[in-house]
CSV table of C-alpha atoms in Angstrom, one decimal:
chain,number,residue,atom,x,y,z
A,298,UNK,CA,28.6,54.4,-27.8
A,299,UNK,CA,26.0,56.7,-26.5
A,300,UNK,CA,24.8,57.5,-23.3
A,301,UNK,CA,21.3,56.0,-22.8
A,302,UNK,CA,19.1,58.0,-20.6
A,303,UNK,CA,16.1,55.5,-18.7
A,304,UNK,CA,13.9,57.7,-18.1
A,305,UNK,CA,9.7,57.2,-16.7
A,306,UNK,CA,7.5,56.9,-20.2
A,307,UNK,CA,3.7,58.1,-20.3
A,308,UNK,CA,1.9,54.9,-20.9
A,309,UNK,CA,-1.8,56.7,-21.0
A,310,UNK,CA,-2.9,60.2,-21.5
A,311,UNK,CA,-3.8,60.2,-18.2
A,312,UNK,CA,-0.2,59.0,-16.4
A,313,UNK,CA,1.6,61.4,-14.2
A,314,UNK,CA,3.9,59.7,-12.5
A,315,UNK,CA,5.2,55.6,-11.9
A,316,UNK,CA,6.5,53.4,-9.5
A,317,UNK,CA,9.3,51.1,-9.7
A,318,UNK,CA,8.5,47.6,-7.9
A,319,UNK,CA,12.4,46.2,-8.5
A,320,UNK,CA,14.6,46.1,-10.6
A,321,UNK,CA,15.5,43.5,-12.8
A,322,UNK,CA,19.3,44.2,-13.3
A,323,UNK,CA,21.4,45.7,-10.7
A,324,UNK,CA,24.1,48.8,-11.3
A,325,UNK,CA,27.4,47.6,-12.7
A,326,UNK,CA,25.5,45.0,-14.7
A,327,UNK,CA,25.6,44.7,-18.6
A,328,UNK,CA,22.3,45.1,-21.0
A,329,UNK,CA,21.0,44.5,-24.0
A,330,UNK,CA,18.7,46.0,-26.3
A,331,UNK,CA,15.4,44.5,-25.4
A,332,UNK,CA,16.3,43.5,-22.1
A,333,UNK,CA,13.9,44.1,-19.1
A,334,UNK,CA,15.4,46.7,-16.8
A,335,UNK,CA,12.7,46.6,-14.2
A,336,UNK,CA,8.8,45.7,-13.7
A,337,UNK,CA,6.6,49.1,-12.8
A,338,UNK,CA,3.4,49.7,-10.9
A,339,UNK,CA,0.7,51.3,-13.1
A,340,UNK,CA,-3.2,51.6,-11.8
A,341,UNK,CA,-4.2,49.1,-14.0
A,342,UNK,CA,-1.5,46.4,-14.3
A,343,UNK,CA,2.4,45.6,-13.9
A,344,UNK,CA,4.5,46.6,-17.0
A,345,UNK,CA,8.0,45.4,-18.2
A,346,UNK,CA,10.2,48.3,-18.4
A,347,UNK,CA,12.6,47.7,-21.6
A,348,UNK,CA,16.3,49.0,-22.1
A,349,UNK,CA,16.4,50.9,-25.6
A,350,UNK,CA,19.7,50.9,-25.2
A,351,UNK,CA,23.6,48.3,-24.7
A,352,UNK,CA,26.0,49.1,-22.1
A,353,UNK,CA,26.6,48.5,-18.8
A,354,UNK,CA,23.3,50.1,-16.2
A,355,UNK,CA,25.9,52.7,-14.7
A,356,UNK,CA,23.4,54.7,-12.2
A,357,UNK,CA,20.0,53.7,-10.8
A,358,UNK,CA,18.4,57.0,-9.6
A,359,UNK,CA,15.1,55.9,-8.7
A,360,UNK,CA,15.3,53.2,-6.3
A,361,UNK,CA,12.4,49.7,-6.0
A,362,UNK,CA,9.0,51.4,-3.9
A,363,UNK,CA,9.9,54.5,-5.3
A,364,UNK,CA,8.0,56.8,-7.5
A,365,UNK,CA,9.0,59.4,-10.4
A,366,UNK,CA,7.1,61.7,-12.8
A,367,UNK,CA,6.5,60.6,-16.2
A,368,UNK,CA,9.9,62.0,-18.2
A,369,UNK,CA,12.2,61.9,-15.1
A,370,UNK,CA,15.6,60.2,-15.6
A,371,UNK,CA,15.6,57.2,-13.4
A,372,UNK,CA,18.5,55.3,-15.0
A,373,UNK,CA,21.8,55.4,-17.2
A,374,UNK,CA,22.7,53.3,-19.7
A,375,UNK,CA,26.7,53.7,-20.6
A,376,UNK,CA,29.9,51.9,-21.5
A,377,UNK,CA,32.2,51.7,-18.3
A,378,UNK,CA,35.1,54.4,-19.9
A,379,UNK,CA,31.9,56.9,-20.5
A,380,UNK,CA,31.4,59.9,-18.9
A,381,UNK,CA,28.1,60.3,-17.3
A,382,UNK,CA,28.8,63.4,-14.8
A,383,UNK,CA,27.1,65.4,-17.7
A,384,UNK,CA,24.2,63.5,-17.9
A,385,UNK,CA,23.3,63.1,-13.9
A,386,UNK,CA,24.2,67.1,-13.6
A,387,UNK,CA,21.4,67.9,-15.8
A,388,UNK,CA,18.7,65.8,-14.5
A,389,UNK,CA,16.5,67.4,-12.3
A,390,UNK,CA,16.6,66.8,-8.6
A,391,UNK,CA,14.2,63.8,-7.8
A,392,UNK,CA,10.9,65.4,-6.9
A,393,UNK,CA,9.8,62.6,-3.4
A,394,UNK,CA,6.7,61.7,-4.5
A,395,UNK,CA,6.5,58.7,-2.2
A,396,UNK,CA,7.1,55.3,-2.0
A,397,UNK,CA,3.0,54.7,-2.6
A,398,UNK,CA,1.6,53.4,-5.6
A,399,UNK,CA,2.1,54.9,-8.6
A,400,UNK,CA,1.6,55.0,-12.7
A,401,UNK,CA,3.9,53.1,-15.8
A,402,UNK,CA,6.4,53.4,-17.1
A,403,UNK,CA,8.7,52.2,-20.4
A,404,UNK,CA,7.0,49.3,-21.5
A,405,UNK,CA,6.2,46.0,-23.0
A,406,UNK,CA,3.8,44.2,-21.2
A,407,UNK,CA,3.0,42.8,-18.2
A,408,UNK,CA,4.1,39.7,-16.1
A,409,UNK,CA,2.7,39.6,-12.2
A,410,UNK,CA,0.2,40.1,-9.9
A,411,UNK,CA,0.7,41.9,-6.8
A,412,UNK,CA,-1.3,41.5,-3.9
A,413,UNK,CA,-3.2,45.0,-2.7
A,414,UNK,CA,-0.7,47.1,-0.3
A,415,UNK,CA,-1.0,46.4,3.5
A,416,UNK,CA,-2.9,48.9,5.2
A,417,UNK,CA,-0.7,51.6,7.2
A,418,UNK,CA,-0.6,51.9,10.5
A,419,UNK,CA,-3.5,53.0,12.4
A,420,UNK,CA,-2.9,56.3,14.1
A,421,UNK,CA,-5.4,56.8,17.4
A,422,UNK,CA,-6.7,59.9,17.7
A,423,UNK,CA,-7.3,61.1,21.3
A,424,UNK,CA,-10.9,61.2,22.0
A,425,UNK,CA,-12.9,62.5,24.7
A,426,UNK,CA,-13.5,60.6,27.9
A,427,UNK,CA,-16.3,58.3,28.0
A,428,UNK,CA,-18.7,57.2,30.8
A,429,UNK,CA,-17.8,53.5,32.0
A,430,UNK,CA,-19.6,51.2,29.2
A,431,UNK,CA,-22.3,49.0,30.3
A,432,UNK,CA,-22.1,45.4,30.2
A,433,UNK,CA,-22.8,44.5,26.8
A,434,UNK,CA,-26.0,41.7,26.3
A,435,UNK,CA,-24.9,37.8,25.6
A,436,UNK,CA,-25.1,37.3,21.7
A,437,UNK,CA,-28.7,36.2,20.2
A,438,UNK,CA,-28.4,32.6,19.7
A,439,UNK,CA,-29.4,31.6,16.3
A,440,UNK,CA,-30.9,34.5,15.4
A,441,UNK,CA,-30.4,34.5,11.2
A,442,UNK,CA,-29.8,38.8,9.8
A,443,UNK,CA,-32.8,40.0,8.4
A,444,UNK,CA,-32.4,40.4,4.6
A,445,UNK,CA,-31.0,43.7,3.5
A,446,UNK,CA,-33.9,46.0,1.8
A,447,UNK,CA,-33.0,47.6,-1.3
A,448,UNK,CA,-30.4,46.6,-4.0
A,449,UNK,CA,-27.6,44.7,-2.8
A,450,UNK,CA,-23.9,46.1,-3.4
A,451,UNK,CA,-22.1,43.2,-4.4
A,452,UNK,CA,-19.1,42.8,-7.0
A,453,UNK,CA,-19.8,40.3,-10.0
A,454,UNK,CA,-17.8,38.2,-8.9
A,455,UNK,CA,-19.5,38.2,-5.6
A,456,UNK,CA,-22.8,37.6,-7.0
A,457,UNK,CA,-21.0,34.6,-9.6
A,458,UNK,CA,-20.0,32.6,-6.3
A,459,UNK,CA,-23.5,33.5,-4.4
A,460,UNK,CA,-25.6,32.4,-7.6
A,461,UNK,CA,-23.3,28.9,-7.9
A,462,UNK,CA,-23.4,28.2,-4.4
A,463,UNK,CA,-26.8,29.3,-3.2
A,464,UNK,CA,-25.9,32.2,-1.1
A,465,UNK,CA,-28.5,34.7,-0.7
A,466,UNK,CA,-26.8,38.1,-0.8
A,467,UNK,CA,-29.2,39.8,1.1
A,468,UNK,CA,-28.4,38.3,4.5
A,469,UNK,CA,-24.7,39.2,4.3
A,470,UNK,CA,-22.6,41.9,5.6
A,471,UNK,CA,-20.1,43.3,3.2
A,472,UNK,CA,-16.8,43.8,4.3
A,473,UNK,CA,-15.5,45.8,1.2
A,474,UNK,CA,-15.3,49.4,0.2
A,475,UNK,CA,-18.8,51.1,1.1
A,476,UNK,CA,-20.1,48.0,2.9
A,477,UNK,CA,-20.3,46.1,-0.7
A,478,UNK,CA,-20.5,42.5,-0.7
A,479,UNK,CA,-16.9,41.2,-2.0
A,480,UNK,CA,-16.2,37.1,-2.7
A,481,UNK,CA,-14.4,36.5,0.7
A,482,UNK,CA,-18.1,37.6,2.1
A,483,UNK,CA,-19.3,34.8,-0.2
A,484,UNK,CA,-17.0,32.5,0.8
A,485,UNK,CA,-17.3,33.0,4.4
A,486,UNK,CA,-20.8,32.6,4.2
A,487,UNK,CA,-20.2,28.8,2.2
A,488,UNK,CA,-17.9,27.7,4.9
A,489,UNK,CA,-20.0,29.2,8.2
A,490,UNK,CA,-17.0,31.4,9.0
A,491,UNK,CA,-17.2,35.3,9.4
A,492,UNK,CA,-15.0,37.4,6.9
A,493,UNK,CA,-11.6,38.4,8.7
A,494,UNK,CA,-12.1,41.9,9.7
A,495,UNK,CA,-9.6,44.1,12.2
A,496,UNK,CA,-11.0,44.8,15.3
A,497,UNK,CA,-11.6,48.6,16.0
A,498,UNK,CA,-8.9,49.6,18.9
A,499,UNK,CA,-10.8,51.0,21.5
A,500,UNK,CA,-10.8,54.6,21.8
A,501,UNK,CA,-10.0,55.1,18.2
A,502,UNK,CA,-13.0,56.9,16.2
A,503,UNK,CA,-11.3,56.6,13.0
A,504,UNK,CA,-8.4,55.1,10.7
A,505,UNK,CA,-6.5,56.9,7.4
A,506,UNK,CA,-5.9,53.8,5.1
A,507,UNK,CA,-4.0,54.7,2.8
A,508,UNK,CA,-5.0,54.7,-1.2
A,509,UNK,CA,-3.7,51.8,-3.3
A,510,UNK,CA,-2.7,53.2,-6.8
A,511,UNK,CA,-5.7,52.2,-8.7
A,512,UNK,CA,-8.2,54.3,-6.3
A,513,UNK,CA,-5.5,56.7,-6.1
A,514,UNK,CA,-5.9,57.3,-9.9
A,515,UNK,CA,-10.2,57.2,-9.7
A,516,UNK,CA,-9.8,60.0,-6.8
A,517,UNK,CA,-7.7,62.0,-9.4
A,518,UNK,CA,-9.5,61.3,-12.6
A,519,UNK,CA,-13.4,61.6,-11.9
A,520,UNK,CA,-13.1,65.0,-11.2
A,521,UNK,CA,-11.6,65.8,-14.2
A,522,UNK,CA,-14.1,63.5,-16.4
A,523,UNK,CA,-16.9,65.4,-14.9
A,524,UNK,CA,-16.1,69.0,-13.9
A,525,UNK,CA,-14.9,70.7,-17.5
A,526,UNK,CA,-17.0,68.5,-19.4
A,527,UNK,CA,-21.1,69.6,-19.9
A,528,UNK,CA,-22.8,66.7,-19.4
A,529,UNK,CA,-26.0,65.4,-21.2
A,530,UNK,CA,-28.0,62.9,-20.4
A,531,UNK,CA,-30.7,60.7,-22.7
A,532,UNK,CA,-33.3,57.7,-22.0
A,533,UNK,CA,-34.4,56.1,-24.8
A,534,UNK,CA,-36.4,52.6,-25.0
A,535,UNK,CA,-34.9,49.8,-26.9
A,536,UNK,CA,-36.4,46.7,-28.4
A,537,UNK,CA,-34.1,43.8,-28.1
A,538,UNK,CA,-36.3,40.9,-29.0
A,539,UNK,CA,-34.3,40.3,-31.8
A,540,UNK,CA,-30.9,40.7,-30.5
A,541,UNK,CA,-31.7,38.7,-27.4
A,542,UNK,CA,-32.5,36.1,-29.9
A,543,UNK,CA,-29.6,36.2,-31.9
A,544,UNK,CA,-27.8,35.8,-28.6
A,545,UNK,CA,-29.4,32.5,-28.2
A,546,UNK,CA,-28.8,31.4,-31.8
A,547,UNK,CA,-25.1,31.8,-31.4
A,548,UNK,CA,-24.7,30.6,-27.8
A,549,UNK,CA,-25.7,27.5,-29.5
A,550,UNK,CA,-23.5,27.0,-31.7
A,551,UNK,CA,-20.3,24.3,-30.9
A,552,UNK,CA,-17.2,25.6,-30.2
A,553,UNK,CA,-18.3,29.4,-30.9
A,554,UNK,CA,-17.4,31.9,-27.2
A,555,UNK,CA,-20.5,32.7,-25.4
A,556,UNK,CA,-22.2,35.8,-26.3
A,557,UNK,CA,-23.2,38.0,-23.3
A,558,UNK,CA,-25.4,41.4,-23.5
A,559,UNK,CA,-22.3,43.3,-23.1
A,560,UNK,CA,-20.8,41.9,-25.9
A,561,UNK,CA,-23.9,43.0,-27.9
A,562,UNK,CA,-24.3,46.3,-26.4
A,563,UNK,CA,-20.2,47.0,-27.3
A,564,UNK,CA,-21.6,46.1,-31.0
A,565,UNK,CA,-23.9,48.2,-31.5
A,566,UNK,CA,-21.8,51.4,-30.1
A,567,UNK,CA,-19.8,50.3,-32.0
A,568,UNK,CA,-21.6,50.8,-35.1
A,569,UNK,CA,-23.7,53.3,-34.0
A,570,UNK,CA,-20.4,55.3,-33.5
A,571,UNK,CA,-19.6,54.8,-37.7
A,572,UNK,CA,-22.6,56.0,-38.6
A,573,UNK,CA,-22.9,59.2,-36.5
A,574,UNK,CA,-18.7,60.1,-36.4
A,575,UNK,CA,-19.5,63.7,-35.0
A,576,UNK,CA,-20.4,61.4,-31.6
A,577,UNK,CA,-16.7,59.9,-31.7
A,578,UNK,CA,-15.0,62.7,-31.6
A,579,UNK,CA,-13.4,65.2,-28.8
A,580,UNK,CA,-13.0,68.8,-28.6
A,581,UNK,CA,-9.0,69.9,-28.9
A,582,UNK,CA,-9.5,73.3,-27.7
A,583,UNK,CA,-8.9,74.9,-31.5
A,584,UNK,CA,-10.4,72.4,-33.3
A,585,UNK,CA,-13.0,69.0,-33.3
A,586,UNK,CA,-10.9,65.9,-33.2
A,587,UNK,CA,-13.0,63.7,-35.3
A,588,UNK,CA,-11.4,59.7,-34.7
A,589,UNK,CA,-11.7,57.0,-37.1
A,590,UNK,CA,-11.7,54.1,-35.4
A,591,UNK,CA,-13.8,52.7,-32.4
A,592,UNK,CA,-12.2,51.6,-29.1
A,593,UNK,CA,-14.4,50.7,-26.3
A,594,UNK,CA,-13.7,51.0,-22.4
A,595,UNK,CA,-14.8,47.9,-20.8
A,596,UNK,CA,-15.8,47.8,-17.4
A,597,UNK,CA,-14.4,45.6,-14.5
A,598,UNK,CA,-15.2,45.4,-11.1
A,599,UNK,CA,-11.9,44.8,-8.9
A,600,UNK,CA,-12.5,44.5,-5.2
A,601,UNK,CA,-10.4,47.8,-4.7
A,602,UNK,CA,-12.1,49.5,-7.4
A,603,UNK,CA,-13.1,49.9,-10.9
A,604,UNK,CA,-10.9,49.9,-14.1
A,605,UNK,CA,-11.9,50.5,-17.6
A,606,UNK,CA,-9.2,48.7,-20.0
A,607,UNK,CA,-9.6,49.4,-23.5
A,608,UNK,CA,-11.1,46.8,-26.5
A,609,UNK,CA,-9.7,48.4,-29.8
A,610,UNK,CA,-11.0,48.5,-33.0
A,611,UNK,CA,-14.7,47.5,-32.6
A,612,UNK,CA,-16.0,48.6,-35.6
A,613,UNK,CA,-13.9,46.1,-37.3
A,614,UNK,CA,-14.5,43.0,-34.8
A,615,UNK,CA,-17.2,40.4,-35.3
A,616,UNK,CA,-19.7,39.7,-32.2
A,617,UNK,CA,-17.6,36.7,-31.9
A,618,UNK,CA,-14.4,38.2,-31.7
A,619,UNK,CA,-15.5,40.8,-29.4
A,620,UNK,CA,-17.1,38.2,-27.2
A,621,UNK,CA,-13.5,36.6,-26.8
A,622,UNK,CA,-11.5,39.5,-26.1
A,623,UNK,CA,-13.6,41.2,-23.8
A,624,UNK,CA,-13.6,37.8,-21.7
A,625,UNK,CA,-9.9,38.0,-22.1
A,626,UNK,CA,-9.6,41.4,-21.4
A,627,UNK,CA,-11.3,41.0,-18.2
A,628,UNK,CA,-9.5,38.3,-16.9
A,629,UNK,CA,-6.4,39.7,-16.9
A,630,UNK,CA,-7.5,42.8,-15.7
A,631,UNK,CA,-8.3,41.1,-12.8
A,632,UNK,CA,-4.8,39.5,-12.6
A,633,UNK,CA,-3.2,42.9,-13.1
A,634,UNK,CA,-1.7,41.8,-16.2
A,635,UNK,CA,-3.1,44.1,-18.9
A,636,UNK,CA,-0.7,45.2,-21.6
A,637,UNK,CA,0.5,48.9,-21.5
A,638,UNK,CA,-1.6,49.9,-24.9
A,639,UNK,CA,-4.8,48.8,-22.6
């Protein structure tokens, strides 16, 4: 039989490199086609990584926490009597790219959730002396926080728990990225306890926290969405009388999913999209890609960031349909547990 080279697949135009989290079969170990090898850390979920080849897993080159470029050879797939020297003496050497988190790899889909990494250790950074500090006033008993002016930066889900449980959003303290209100704020606030937040070491003016993968890939990939590209930008009015009252005609119905304005807006793009195709359509450097089908990026709020996983074929769904997978879509993109082709 033939050697089987593992190596780390692109799973998005925009993957560079993935992490392994473990492996699922160890070296010496015999595999199947269609067996899962390993599960791997992409920005927006967890992905089965499947052998596409039978033999025995003779050499694991990339080892669980660590990262490789899409294309490197992170695994070999060979009958014991095989030789292999070939194979590992032509693979390039491992580039470190860091135990961190990382992008895809071979896949079929997805099956856990992974709590966010543990912040790194803080580092203190020698500051200059300080006068003695003054004795700091007794707390303000009972003293409520005045309401924040302005619009509040909460997460949906945030401002889901406030609106069931009553919580005004304005008089809390967010303890999230950018001082954004995130649902243990929320929940804190139901139960009368203050959000668990690490107390600043004295002397220390400042902490590097590490980047998870998935802000790891926004830091990478706004630049490039925004830089080459000219940007436009157009306000137009729109009358959605009608549509609004559609919405409540079919939110009425029995045993039909709930119709939110996204689901119409994705509609309509949709649409709007067939009838104006030199809108879908990207530029190739020698030519004008021109696509015929419509798949939508649908937004979702995460505590550590945003993600925008991918609803295909619009043009061809009915509002209902679309209604149902975006809700899906969405709740396992908050589960990490979007399939690969998302």
């Amino acid at each position: 039989m033939a050697v089987t080279k593992v190596v780390m697949p692109k799973l998005s135009e925009a993957m560079e490199s993935g992490k392994i989290i473990k492996w699922l079969k160890r070296e010496g170990e015999r595999v199947a086609g269609g067996d899962i090898l390993a599960e791997v850390e992409t920005d927006k979920a967890d992905v089965e990584m499947e052998a596409f080849g039978a033999g025995v897993l003779r050499k694991v080159l990339v080892q669980a926490g660590e990262k490789a470029p899409v294309g490197a050879l992170i695994a070999v797939i060979a009958e014991p009597g095989e030789d292999i020297a070939a194979v590992l003496a032509a693979a390039p050497a491992a580039v470190p790219v860091g135990p961190g988190a990382g992008e895809g790899s071979s896949a079929r889909n997805d099956t856990r959730s992974e709590s966010p990494p543990a912040p790194g250790p803080v580092t203190p950074t020698p500051a200059a002396a300080a006068p003695p500090a003054a004795p700091s006033p007794a707390p303000a008993v009972g003293v409520a926080p005045a309401p924040q002016a302005g619009r509040v930066k909460a997460s949906p889900l945030a401002r889901k728990i406030a609106a069931q449980a009553g919580v005004d959003l304005r008089l809390l303290e967010g303890s999230g990225p950018g001082g954004r209100i995130v649902r243990r704020d929320v929940e804190a606030a139901r139960t009368g306890a203050a959000p668990a937040l690490a107390p600043a070491a004295p002397g220390v003016e400042f902490e590097d926290v590490p980047l998870g993968p998935m802000r790891a890939a926004i830091a990478r990939r706004m630049p490039l969405a925004k830089a080459p590209v000219p940007h436009f930008y157009v306000t137009a009015e729109v009358a959605m009388d009608r549509a609004w009252e559609l919405r409540e005609e079919l939110n009425g119905l029995e045993g039909q999913p709930k119709v939110s304005v996204n689901d119409l807006v994705v509609r309509a793009c949709a649409l709007a999209l067939l009838r104006h195709p030199g809108v879908n359509a990207s530029f190739q450097g020698e030519a004008i890609r021109v696509f015929h089908r419509v798949h939508m990026g649908i937004a979702v709020a995460l505590d550590e960031g945003l993600i925008t996983p991918v609803l295909r074929d619009c043009h061809a769904k009915s509002l209902a349909r679309i209604a149902l997978e975006s809700r899906d879509l969405a709740e396992r993109a908050r589960a990490r547990k979007l399939r690969a082709q998302e």
